[in-house]
Tab-separated table of C-alpha atoms and ligand atoms in Angstrom:
chain	number	residue	atom	x	y	z
A	1	MET	CA	2.882	11.162	7.220
A	2	LYS	CA	4.178	7.602	6.847
A	3	ASN	CA	3.502	7.580	3.104
A	4	LEU	CA	5.550	10.669	2.373
A	5	LYS	CA	8.795	10.437	0.476
A	6	ALA	CA	11.923	11.447	2.387
A	7	ILE	CA	12.226	14.461	0.100
A	8	GLU	CA	8.659	15.525	0.863
A	9	ILE	CA	9.236	15.276	4.609
A	10	ARG	CA	12.261	17.513	4.276
A	11	ASP	CA	10.411	20.052	2.141
A	12	LYS	CA	7.501	20.205	4.581
A	13	ILE	CA	9.925	20.822	7.424
A	14	ILE	CA	11.754	23.516	5.506
A	15	ASN	CA	8.562	25.346	4.507
A	16	GLY	CA	7.245	25.211	8.060
A	17	GLU	CA	4.336	22.826	7.485
A	18	TYR	CA	5.782	20.368	10.007
A	19	LYS	CA	8.096	20.816	12.948
A	20	THR	CA	10.898	18.264	13.072
A	21	ILE	CA	9.828	17.257	16.545
A	22	GLU	CA	6.354	16.368	15.239
A	23	VAL	CA	7.891	14.244	12.516
A	24	VAL	CA	10.156	12.279	14.840
A	25	GLU	CA	7.457	11.836	17.466
A	26	TYR	CA	5.164	10.395	14.820
A	27	PHE	CA	7.794	7.983	13.566
A	28	LEU	CA	8.954	7.054	17.079
A	29	LYS	CA	5.446	6.058	18.038
A	30	ARG	CA	5.086	3.989	14.903
A	31	ALA	CA	8.564	2.504	15.305
A	32	LYS	CA	7.896	1.295	18.833
A	33	LYS	CA	4.616	-0.309	17.859
A	34	ILE	CA	5.913	-2.066	14.764
A	35	ASN	CA	9.185	-3.040	16.372
A	36	GLU	CA	7.281	-5.237	18.798
A	37	LYS	CA	6.070	-7.288	15.851
A	38	LEU	CA	9.058	-7.232	13.528
A	39	ASN	CA	12.163	-6.720	15.718
A	40	ILE	CA	13.615	-4.072	13.410
A	41	PHE	CA	15.831	-2.260	15.901
A	42	ILE	CA	18.694	-3.425	18.052
A	43	THR	CA	18.859	0.022	19.637
A	44	LEU	CA	16.341	2.834	19.388
A	45	ASN	CA	18.126	5.981	20.615
A	46	GLU	CA	14.894	7.703	21.561
A	47	GLU	CA	16.152	10.537	23.767
A	48	GLU	CA	18.878	11.341	21.377
A	49	ILE	CA	16.456	11.364	18.427
A	50	ILE	CA	14.397	14.008	20.227
A	51	GLU	CA	17.551	16.043	20.856
A	52	GLN	CA	18.509	15.881	17.182
A	53	ALA	CA	15.028	17.015	16.157
A	54	LYS	CA	15.113	19.946	18.581
A	55	ARG	CA	18.448	20.985	17.172
A	56	VAL	CA	16.993	21.134	13.648
A	57	ASP	CA	13.968	23.087	14.893
A	58	ARG	CA	16.234	25.587	16.660
A	59	LYS	CA	18.071	26.136	13.405
A	60	ILE	CA	14.753	26.898	11.725
A	61	GLU	CA	13.797	29.344	14.458
A	62	LYS	CA	17.079	31.145	14.016
A	63	ASN	CA	16.634	31.191	10.246
A	64	GLU	CA	19.832	29.248	9.715
A	65	LYS	CA	20.404	27.380	6.467
A	66	LEU	CA	19.150	23.800	6.598
A	67	GLY	CA	20.845	20.744	5.148
A	68	LYS	CA	19.574	18.500	2.377
A	69	LEU	CA	18.330	15.838	4.792
A	70	ALA	CA	16.723	18.241	7.243
A	71	GLY	CA	14.589	16.337	9.729
A	72	ILE	CA	14.433	13.050	7.800
A	73	PRO	CA	14.487	9.956	10.067
A	74	ILE	CA	17.145	7.576	8.747
A	75	GLY	CA	17.549	3.984	9.971
A	76	ILE	CA	21.186	2.946	10.356
A	77	LYS	CA	22.402	-0.627	10.083
A	78	ASP	CA	24.100	-1.594	13.306
A	79	ASN	CA	27.504	-2.251	11.748
A	80	ILE	CA	27.936	1.478	11.092
A	81	ILE	CA	29.696	3.201	13.954
A	82	THR	CA	27.710	5.888	15.790
A	83	LYS	CA	29.338	8.021	18.472
A	84	ASP	CA	27.802	7.462	21.918
A	85	ILE	CA	25.131	5.148	20.465
A	86	ARG	CA	25.622	1.431	21.038
A	87	THR	CA	26.878	-0.335	17.908
A	88	THR	CA	26.669	-4.118	18.147
A	89	CYS	CA	27.119	-5.451	14.604
A	90	GLY	CA	24.424	-7.973	15.565
A	91	SER	CA	26.922	-9.761	17.809
A	92	LYS	CA	27.312	-10.707	21.432
A	93	MET	CA	30.936	-9.720	20.910
A	94	LEU	CA	29.917	-6.040	20.716
A	95	GLU	CA	26.735	-6.212	22.784
A	96	ASN	CA	27.830	-3.331	25.015
A	97	TYR	CA	30.096	-1.414	22.668
A	98	ILE	CA	29.612	2.365	22.721
A	99	PRO	CA	31.864	3.898	20.057
A	100	PRO	CA	33.798	7.101	20.747
A	101	TYR	CA	33.545	8.328	17.128
A	102	ASN	CA	31.272	8.459	14.084
A	103	ALA	CA	31.599	6.703	10.739
A	104	THR	CA	32.180	9.169	7.901
A	105	VAL	CA	28.682	8.524	6.511
A	106	ILE	CA	27.165	9.421	9.889
A	107	ASN	CA	29.074	12.693	10.022
A	108	ARG	CA	27.893	13.507	6.516
A	109	ILE	CA	24.256	12.769	7.379
A	110	LYS	CA	24.533	14.960	10.464
A	111	GLU	CA	26.107	17.799	8.496
A	112	GLU	CA	22.996	17.743	6.317
A	113	ASP	CA	20.682	17.717	9.360
A	114	GLY	CA	19.435	14.133	8.876
A	115	ILE	CA	18.165	12.298	11.985
A	116	ILE	CA	20.027	9.145	13.056
A	117	PHE	CA	16.915	7.104	13.738
A	118	GLY	CA	17.828	3.860	15.465
A	119	LYS	CA	20.331	1.090	14.837
A	120	THR	CA	18.812	-1.670	12.779
A	121	ASN	CA	18.965	-5.402	13.260
A	122	MET	CA	21.260	-7.481	11.069
A	123	ASP	CA	22.962	-10.838	10.692
A	124	GLU	CA	25.982	-11.012	12.968
A	125	PHE	CA	28.924	-9.222	11.317
A	126	ALA	CA	26.767	-8.944	8.165
A	127	MET	CA	27.163	-12.645	7.465
A	128	GLY	CA	23.883	-14.052	6.255
A	129	SER	CA	20.964	-13.703	3.883
A	130	SER	CA	18.008	-14.048	6.222
A	131	ASN	CA	18.708	-12.120	9.425
A	132	GLU	CA	18.417	-15.348	11.358
A	133	HIS	CA	22.064	-15.028	12.388
A	134	SER	CA	21.497	-11.985	14.584
A	135	TYR	CA	22.387	-12.344	18.259
A	136	PHE	CA	19.374	-10.126	18.949
A	137	GLY	CA	16.777	-12.394	17.338
A	138	PHE	CA	15.543	-12.432	13.778
A	139	VAL	CA	13.587	-9.743	11.944
A	140	LYS	CA	10.261	-10.630	10.344
A	141	ASN	CA	9.200	-9.742	6.832
A	142	PRO	CA	6.449	-7.056	6.877
A	143	HIS	CA	4.728	-8.733	3.913
A	144	ASP	CA	4.458	-12.079	5.693
A	145	MET	CA	5.545	-12.421	9.299
A	146	GLU	CA	6.340	-16.104	8.924
A	147	ARG	CA	9.049	-15.244	6.440
A	148	VAL	CA	12.544	-13.788	6.588
A	149	PRO	CA	13.160	-10.185	5.488
A	150	GLY	CA	16.425	-11.181	3.789
A	151	GLY	CA	19.809	-10.138	5.046
A	152	SER	CA	22.068	-9.071	6.249
A	153	SER	CA	20.497	-5.561	6.205
A	154	GLY	CA	17.108	-7.043	7.155
A	155	GLY	CA	16.238	-4.482	9.839
A	156	SER	CA	16.830	-1.553	7.477
A	157	ALA	CA	14.820	-3.233	4.688
A	158	ALA	CA	11.897	-4.211	6.921
A	159	GLY	CA	11.869	-0.735	8.496
A	160	VAL	CA	11.657	1.050	5.142
A	161	SER	CA	9.023	-1.400	3.936
A	162	ALA	CA	6.895	-1.055	7.096
A	163	LYS	CA	7.302	2.755	6.913
A	164	VAL	CA	9.048	3.075	10.234
A	165	PHE	CA	11.524	5.414	8.519
A	166	PRO	CA	11.477	6.544	4.876
A	167	ILE	CA	15.135	5.759	4.133
A	168	ALA	CA	17.944	3.768	5.692
A	169	LEU	CA	21.572	2.784	5.327
A	170	GLY	CA	22.611	-0.790	4.736
A	171	SER	CA	25.872	-2.445	3.813
A	172	ASP	CA	26.491	-4.854	0.981
A	173	THR	CA	29.359	-7.335	0.676
A	174	GLY	CA	27.642	-9.935	-1.481
A	175	GLY	CA	24.092	-8.643	-1.759
A	176	SER	CA	23.075	-7.537	1.718
A	177	ILE	CA	21.393	-4.326	0.554
A	178	ARG	CA	19.809	-5.639	-2.638
A	179	GLN	CA	18.595	-9.053	-1.494
A	180	PRO	CA	16.619	-7.824	1.557
A	181	ALA	CA	15.331	-4.937	-0.575
A	182	ALA	CA	13.944	-7.523	-3.011
A	183	PHE	CA	12.419	-9.638	-0.221
A	184	CYS	CA	10.726	-6.617	1.376
A	185	GLY	CA	9.533	-4.876	-1.803
A	186	ILE	CA	11.742	-1.795	-1.598
A	187	THR	CA	14.692	-0.314	-3.501
A	188	GLY	CA	18.297	-0.923	-2.457
A	189	PHE	CA	21.416	0.471	-4.065
A	190	LYS	CA	25.016	-0.697	-3.801
A	191	PRO	CA	27.261	2.063	-5.170
A	192	THR	CA	30.552	1.568	-7.029
A	193	TYR	CA	33.209	0.230	-4.666
A	194	GLY	CA	35.050	3.187	-3.131
A	195	ARG	CA	32.353	5.790	-3.813
A	196	VAL	CA	31.152	5.713	-0.212
A	197	SER	CA	33.698	5.779	2.592
A	198	ARG	CA	34.060	2.598	4.635
A	199	PHE	CA	35.567	4.497	7.557
A	200	GLY	CA	33.495	3.412	10.539
A	201	LEU	CA	31.882	0.460	8.796
A	202	ILE	CA	32.801	-2.599	10.861
A	203	ALA	CA	34.787	-4.673	8.375
A	204	PHE	CA	33.589	-8.007	7.014
A	205	ALA	CA	35.336	-8.441	3.645
A	206	SER	CA	37.037	-5.118	3.011
A	207	SER	CA	37.590	-5.542	-0.733
A	208	MET	CA	33.830	-5.908	-1.244
A	209	ASP	CA	32.094	-4.086	1.647
A	210	GLN	CA	30.118	-1.053	0.597
A	211	ILE	CA	27.602	1.160	2.405
A	212	GLY	CA	24.518	2.183	0.431
A	213	PRO	CA	21.011	3.657	0.659
A	214	MET	CA	17.676	1.830	0.908
A	215	GLY	CA	14.332	3.503	0.263
A	216	ARG	CA	10.939	3.269	-1.376
A	217	ASN	CA	11.829	5.203	-4.531
A	218	VAL	CA	14.898	6.093	-6.574
A	219	GLU	CA	14.647	9.808	-5.898
A	220	ASP	CA	15.052	9.237	-2.143
A	221	ILE	CA	17.886	6.805	-2.804
A	222	ALA	CA	19.680	9.479	-4.852
A	223	LEU	CA	19.125	12.050	-2.101
A	224	LEU	CA	20.862	9.886	0.488
A	225	TYR	CA	23.546	8.753	-1.940
A	226	ASN	CA	24.377	12.377	-2.755
A	227	THR	CA	24.997	13.054	0.911
A	228	ILE	CA	27.131	10.066	1.779
A	229	ASN	CA	29.330	9.614	-1.292
A	230	GLY	CA	32.656	11.297	-1.954
A	231	HIS	CA	36.331	10.999	-1.196
A	232	ASP	CA	37.428	10.418	2.383
A	233	LYS	CA	41.084	10.582	3.299
A	234	ARG	CA	40.454	8.154	6.167
A	235	ASP	CA	39.586	5.355	3.734
A	236	SER	CA	42.531	4.484	1.502
A	237	THR	CA	40.293	2.726	-1.042
A	238	SER	CA	38.001	5.723	-1.348
A	239	LEU	CA	37.655	7.131	-4.885
A	240	GLU	CA	38.613	10.701	-5.718
A	241	GLY	CA	35.916	13.331	-6.121
A	242	ARG	CA	32.307	13.486	-5.157
A	243	GLU	CA	29.262	12.754	-7.238
A	244	TYR	CA	25.984	14.632	-7.346
A	245	VAL	CA	23.181	12.755	-9.075
A	246	THR	CA	20.131	14.572	-10.369
A	247	ILE	CA	17.228	12.394	-11.358
A	248	LYS	CA	15.807	13.901	-14.501
A	249	GLU	CA	13.523	12.902	-17.349
A	250	THR	CA	15.661	11.534	-20.119
A	251	LYS	CA	14.986	10.504	-23.686
A	252	GLU	CA	18.244	8.558	-23.732
A	253	LYS	CA	18.016	5.156	-25.443
A	254	TYR	CA	20.074	2.444	-23.823
A	255	LYS	CA	21.532	-0.871	-24.810
A	256	ILE	CA	20.278	-3.363	-22.259
A	257	ALA	CA	21.369	-6.954	-21.816
A	258	PHE	CA	18.976	-9.403	-20.154
A	259	LEU	CA	20.692	-12.356	-18.539
A	260	ASN	CA	19.430	-15.800	-19.367
A	261	SER	CA	19.111	-16.382	-15.643
A	262	SER	CA	17.358	-19.746	-15.871
A	263	LYS	CA	20.622	-21.205	-17.147
A	264	ILE	CA	22.253	-20.321	-13.819
A	265	ALA	CA	19.498	-21.033	-11.291
A	266	THR	CA	15.867	-22.006	-11.081
A	267	VAL	CA	14.076	-18.703	-11.234
A	268	ASN	CA	10.587	-17.873	-10.072
A	269	GLU	CA	8.098	-18.144	-13.002
A	270	GLU	CA	6.250	-14.963	-12.110
A	271	TYR	CA	9.487	-13.036	-12.250
A	272	LEU	CA	10.266	-14.354	-15.714
A	273	LYS	CA	6.822	-13.299	-16.930
A	274	ARG	CA	7.214	-9.791	-15.576
A	275	GLU	CA	10.677	-9.523	-17.072
A	276	GLU	CA	9.390	-10.584	-20.483
A	277	GLU	CA	6.684	-7.898	-20.392
A	278	LEU	CA	9.196	-5.262	-19.408
A	279	LYS	CA	11.569	-6.310	-22.162
A	280	LYS	CA	8.868	-5.875	-24.806
A	281	PHE	CA	7.917	-2.518	-23.379
A	282	LEU	CA	11.487	-1.242	-23.396
A	283	GLU	CA	11.976	-2.454	-26.940
A	284	LYS	CA	8.887	-0.558	-28.062
A	285	GLU	CA	10.243	2.544	-26.346
A	286	GLY	CA	13.264	2.319	-28.607
A	287	HIS	CA	15.851	0.766	-26.295
A	288	ASN	CA	18.147	-1.838	-27.751
A	289	ILE	CA	17.553	-5.173	-26.018
A	290	ILE	CA	19.799	-8.206	-26.216
A	291	ASP	CA	19.843	-11.565	-24.422
A	292	VAL	CA	23.097	-12.762	-22.938
A	293	GLU	CA	24.434	-15.902	-21.398
A	294	ILE	CA	27.292	-15.650	-18.918
A	295	PRO	CA	28.128	-19.223	-17.942
A	296	GLU	CA	30.955	-18.059	-15.663
A	297	LEU	CA	28.353	-16.756	-13.220
A	298	GLU	CA	27.939	-20.293	-12.061
A	299	TYR	CA	31.240	-19.898	-10.189
A	300	VAL	CA	30.647	-16.638	-8.360
A	301	VAL	CA	29.200	-18.193	-5.218
A	302	ALA	CA	32.190	-20.507	-4.904
A	303	ILE	CA	34.671	-17.673	-5.386
A	304	TYR	CA	32.858	-15.369	-3.000
A	305	TYR	CA	32.704	-17.986	-0.259
A	306	ILE	CA	36.465	-18.338	-0.423
A	307	LEU	CA	37.370	-14.651	-0.640
A	308	ALA	CA	34.815	-13.224	1.811
A	309	PRO	CA	35.563	-15.678	4.655
A	310	SER	CA	39.314	-15.270	4.044
A	311	GLU	CA	39.091	-11.525	4.481
A	312	ALA	CA	36.697	-11.961	7.395
A	313	SER	CA	39.015	-14.329	9.231
A	314	SER	CA	41.713	-11.675	9.094
A	315	ASN	CA	39.418	-8.719	9.898
A	316	LEU	CA	37.810	-10.443	12.852
A	317	SER	CA	41.106	-11.279	14.522
A	318	ARG	CA	40.890	-7.883	16.243
A	319	PHE	CA	38.087	-9.170	18.459
A	320	ASP	CA	40.318	-10.744	21.032
A	321	GLY	CA	38.711	-9.602	24.280
A	322	VAL	CA	41.651	-7.318	25.039
A	323	ARG	CA	40.934	-4.156	23.097
A	324	TYR	CA	37.165	-4.060	23.028
A	325	GLY	CA	34.098	-6.208	23.126
A	326	TYR	CA	33.155	-9.326	24.996
A	327	ARG	CA	35.653	-10.850	27.438
A	328	THR	CA	35.295	-14.261	29.036
A	329	GLU	CA	35.193	-14.329	32.819
A	330	LYS	CA	37.126	-17.396	33.869
A	331	TYR	CA	40.381	-18.577	32.330
A	332	SER	CA	43.629	-20.042	33.511
A	333	SER	CA	45.953	-19.287	30.612
A	334	MET	CA	46.318	-16.745	27.811
A	335	GLU	CA	45.383	-19.339	25.226
A	336	GLU	CA	42.276	-20.310	27.115
A	337	PHE	CA	41.381	-16.614	27.416
A	338	TYR	CA	41.379	-16.164	23.620
A	339	LYS	CA	39.623	-19.432	22.948
A	340	LYS	CA	36.839	-18.831	25.410
A	341	THR	CA	36.403	-15.153	24.525
A	342	ARG	CA	36.050	-15.841	20.817
A	343	GLY	CA	34.220	-19.123	21.304
A	344	GLU	CA	31.584	-17.493	23.496
A	345	GLY	CA	31.442	-14.087	21.783
A	346	PHE	CA	30.897	-15.202	18.177
A	347	GLY	CA	27.859	-17.050	16.818
A	348	GLU	CA	27.806	-20.214	14.710
A	349	GLU	CA	27.878	-18.628	11.255
A	350	VAL	CA	30.704	-16.248	12.121
A	351	LYS	CA	32.764	-19.113	13.503
A	352	ARG	CA	32.089	-21.158	10.395
A	353	ARG	CA	33.380	-18.304	8.217
A	354	ILE	CA	36.468	-17.761	10.373
A	355	MET	CA	37.305	-21.444	10.068
A	356	ILE	CA	36.761	-21.565	6.298
A	357	GLY	CA	38.775	-18.390	5.851
A	358	THR	CA	41.641	-19.511	8.044
A	359	PHE	CA	41.787	-22.773	6.131
A	360	CYS	CA	41.796	-21.042	2.713
A	361	LEU	CA	44.619	-18.724	3.796
A	362	SER	CA	46.746	-21.402	5.429
A	363	ALA	CA	50.200	-21.999	3.928
A	364	GLY	CA	49.321	-25.388	2.454
A	365	TYR	CA	46.080	-24.330	0.777
A	366	TYR	CA	46.596	-20.666	-0.051
A	367	ASP	CA	47.441	-21.289	-3.707
A	368	ALA	CA	44.755	-23.883	-4.234
A	369	TYR	CA	41.928	-21.746	-2.841
A	370	TYR	CA	42.563	-18.081	-2.093
A	371	ASN	CA	44.925	-17.396	-4.973
A	372	LYS	CA	42.848	-19.322	-7.454
A	373	ALA	CA	39.688	-17.482	-6.417
A	374	LEU	CA	41.537	-14.173	-6.866
A	375	LYS	CA	42.533	-15.181	-10.388
A	376	ILE	CA	38.940	-15.985	-11.286
A	377	ARG	CA	37.870	-12.672	-9.756
A	378	HIS	CA	40.282	-10.853	-12.104
A	379	PHE	CA	39.024	-12.894	-15.022
A	380	LEU	CA	35.419	-11.956	-14.205
A	381	LYS	CA	36.335	-8.316	-13.975
A	382	LYS	CA	37.851	-8.462	-17.465
A	383	LYS	CA	34.845	-10.329	-18.785
A	384	PHE	CA	32.474	-7.681	-17.478
A	385	SER	CA	34.501	-4.726	-18.678
A	386	GLU	CA	34.297	-6.321	-22.134
A	387	LEU	CA	30.532	-6.726	-21.725
A	388	PHE	CA	30.109	-3.095	-20.684
A	389	LYS	CA	31.901	-1.919	-23.823
A	390	GLY	CA	28.843	-3.115	-25.717
A	391	VAL	CA	25.939	-2.610	-23.293
A	392	ASP	CA	24.889	-0.080	-20.668
A	393	PHE	CA	23.122	-2.431	-18.244
A	394	LEU	CA	22.745	-6.064	-17.327
A	395	ILE	CA	19.351	-7.082	-15.935
A	396	ASN	CA	18.497	-10.228	-14.001
A	397	PRO	CA	16.413	-11.251	-10.988
A	398	THR	CA	17.859	-10.032	-7.693
A	399	THR	CA	17.251	-13.446	-6.156
A	400	PRO	CA	16.176	-16.819	-7.562
A	401	THR	CA	13.289	-17.042	-5.064
A	402	THR	CA	11.157	-14.668	-3.035
A	403	ALA	CA	11.295	-14.521	0.784
A	404	TYR	CA	11.409	-17.979	2.340
A	405	LYS	CA	10.021	-19.207	5.626
A	406	ILE	CA	11.861	-18.516	8.874
A	407	GLY	CA	13.892	-21.635	9.656
A	408	GLU	CA	13.636	-23.029	6.136
A	409	LYS	CA	17.302	-22.706	5.184
A	410	ILE	CA	19.034	-22.228	8.496
A	411	SER	CA	20.283	-25.791	8.729
A	412	ASN	CA	21.514	-25.831	5.143
A	413	PRO	CA	24.106	-23.071	4.772
A	414	LEU	CA	24.969	-24.056	1.203
A	415	ASP	CA	21.383	-23.559	0.115
A	416	MET	CA	21.335	-20.190	1.809
A	417	TYR	CA	24.624	-19.178	0.146
A	418	LEU	CA	23.143	-19.962	-3.270
A	419	SER	CA	20.490	-17.293	-2.828
A	420	ASP	CA	23.239	-14.698	-3.427
A	421	ILE	CA	24.048	-16.008	-6.893
A	422	PHE	CA	22.740	-12.955	-8.778
A	423	THR	CA	24.069	-10.242	-6.485
A	424	ILE	CA	27.646	-11.323	-5.716
A	425	THR	CA	29.120	-10.369	-9.098
A	426	ALA	CA	28.678	-6.638	-8.445
A	427	ASN	CA	30.843	-6.940	-5.316
A	428	LEU	CA	33.490	-9.060	-6.991
A	429	ILE	CA	33.913	-6.548	-9.840
A	430	GLY	CA	33.201	-3.364	-7.833
A	431	SER	CA	30.280	-2.243	-10.005
A	432	PRO	CA	27.178	-0.327	-8.920
A	433	ALA	CA	23.929	-2.317	-8.793
A	434	ILE	CA	20.382	-1.698	-7.693
A	435	SER	CA	17.354	-3.807	-6.875
A	436	ILE	CA	13.913	-2.374	-7.564
A	437	PRO	CA	10.569	-4.022	-6.830
A	438	ILE	CA	8.959	-5.426	-9.948
A	439	GLY	CA	5.784	-7.112	-8.686
A	440	PHE	CA	4.482	-10.033	-6.631
A	441	ASP	CA	4.777	-13.754	-7.038
A	442	GLU	CA	1.899	-16.232	-6.766
A	443	LYS	CA	2.216	-16.166	-2.945
A	444	ASN	CA	1.865	-12.397	-2.980
A	445	LEU	CA	5.495	-11.849	-2.003
A	446	PRO	CA	7.555	-9.034	-3.525
A	447	MET	CA	10.075	-9.757	-6.286
A	448	GLY	CA	13.134	-7.671	-7.095
A	449	MET	CA	14.762	-6.862	-10.394
A	450	HIS	CA	18.509	-6.301	-10.424
A	451	ILE	CA	20.310	-3.836	-12.661
A	452	LEU	CA	24.087	-3.790	-12.922
A	453	ALA	CA	26.168	-1.095	-14.648
A	454	ASP	CA	29.859	-0.501	-15.281
A	455	GLU	CA	31.887	0.969	-12.437
A	456	LYS	CA	31.444	4.686	-11.789
A	457	LYS	CA	28.205	4.723	-13.778
A	458	ASP	CA	26.166	5.214	-10.613
A	459	ALA	CA	24.415	8.323	-11.935
A	460	MET	CA	23.395	6.639	-15.189
A	461	LEU	CA	22.206	3.574	-13.268
A	462	LEU	CA	20.056	5.591	-10.873
A	463	ASN	CA	18.469	7.525	-13.717
A	464	PHE	CA	17.664	4.325	-15.573
A	465	ALA	CA	16.268	2.741	-12.399
A	466	ASP	CA	14.010	5.775	-12.065
A	467	ILE	CA	12.673	5.162	-15.600
A	468	LEU	CA	11.997	1.512	-14.766
A	469	GLU	CA	10.390	2.406	-11.468
A	470	LYS	CA	7.882	4.574	-13.325
A	471	ILE	CA	7.137	1.849	-15.872
A	472	VAL	CA	6.719	-0.865	-13.253
A	473	ASP	CA	4.618	1.374	-10.988
A	474	PHE	CA	4.928	-0.990	-8.051
A	475	LYS	CA	2.201	-0.621	-5.473
A	476	GLY	CA	3.264	-2.930	-2.737
A	477	GLU	CA	1.916	-2.016	0.634
A	478	PRO	CA	2.625	-4.503	3.390
A	479	LYS	CA	-0.478	-4.853	5.524
A	480	ILE	CA	1.252	-4.153	8.805
A	481	GLU	CA	-0.039	-1.467	11.158
B	501	LIG	N1	24.646	-13.186	2.132
B	501	LIG	C1	26.030	-12.884	1.884
B	501	LIG	C2	26.894	-13.455	2.984
B	501	LIG	O1	26.361	-14.048	3.870
B	501	LIG	C3	26.223	-11.422	1.716
B	501	LIG	C4	26.359	-10.681	2.972
B	501	LIG	C5	26.581	-9.213	2.788
B	501	LIG	O2	26.438	-8.685	1.698
B	501	LIG	N2	26.980	-8.562	3.860
B	501	LIG	O3	28.078	-13.315	2.950
């Protein structure tokens, strides 16, 4: 059962081959076993999972119409609000937080009879690239347990890779869906900004945060994307309309730009070899291939690490110990109450970001940092809309390196920040982007290829990713049981 696509699980439930309860019991058993090794879940809502499955089975008994996600177990990153299920955001601050409502994406999954299958581990407040910043301990990479799974959606990525659930939701502010997808050998998609409602996504950097699907193939990604996308009046940045993507065979010939990525960062040799092969193949198939250099990409990490912490410092001011979350026990003044609550409730990385952000937004430095970064962001956006007048896609590695060892970069935040260099642009300009597995490096670790398209071209991007997936034919089973 573990090897089935999400779509196949649904179809087997609908045609009566499996009962939903059998499916969830199978995956629960597997989840508990693998979780002991990898630490994928912060919360596994076991009883409630059984209830959800029974509900779907009752619908089948009564011959009621089933939704598009009927009976599929879906891992949910723990920064997405789930009613009556603890939602911690990977933080001590929200260790005991039980939300009284659902995020819009959760409601949409439930309307389509999907199963909310556990809350997955993540870097605290989605700040990180390795999952080592989780208050609940780090996640391990299913391909090599001494290595990180990537982050911040590391629990979702590791869970899909280790076949604990076939699909999952992650969130992506600077690469947190795509980078862990690359490290774990799965597919991760960040939709166009505004396509998926952020209502109920605990905010990190609101102008870049985006929820998106993670899975082991593009068809499953499209299935989940089709359910969660669409206008939501409770999110003022939500785009109008709703998109339905069908993955179909296409003879379409595209114009594809390959980034000269070695000019920007030192890129894994194996990746470059695989990319070269793919380029030749696509050319032979009749696609129009060009090489591009975008020197401005050198600045994206710097811009991101001004804008994201600035927004975070403002968003996280709500965690004051008064309204919700952790509250310090002993204090003798109001000021001490705030200081101790926030000092004790937040982890190191979150505090670092709050301090950087507060500094960048302070009256004396606002123009020099925040405003300047915004100007460069606008410039980049213009640059890329020019680029997309001439090409359909930009391809580059998802990350400069494959998964690194646990502990390797934790004491050097700058080094860790640089691993986002190829993913951040999509968030700064609001474009859709996807990472698909392309092969293994010399250490037998998965590598991801990153495809970026112009905004609102999500459907075209997913269809192209499906073509590439078939060409690459990635067979990357982690050896975990
Ligand atoms: N690694 C990046 C950061 O730490 C991206 C995080 C994300 O996309 N949520 O900010």
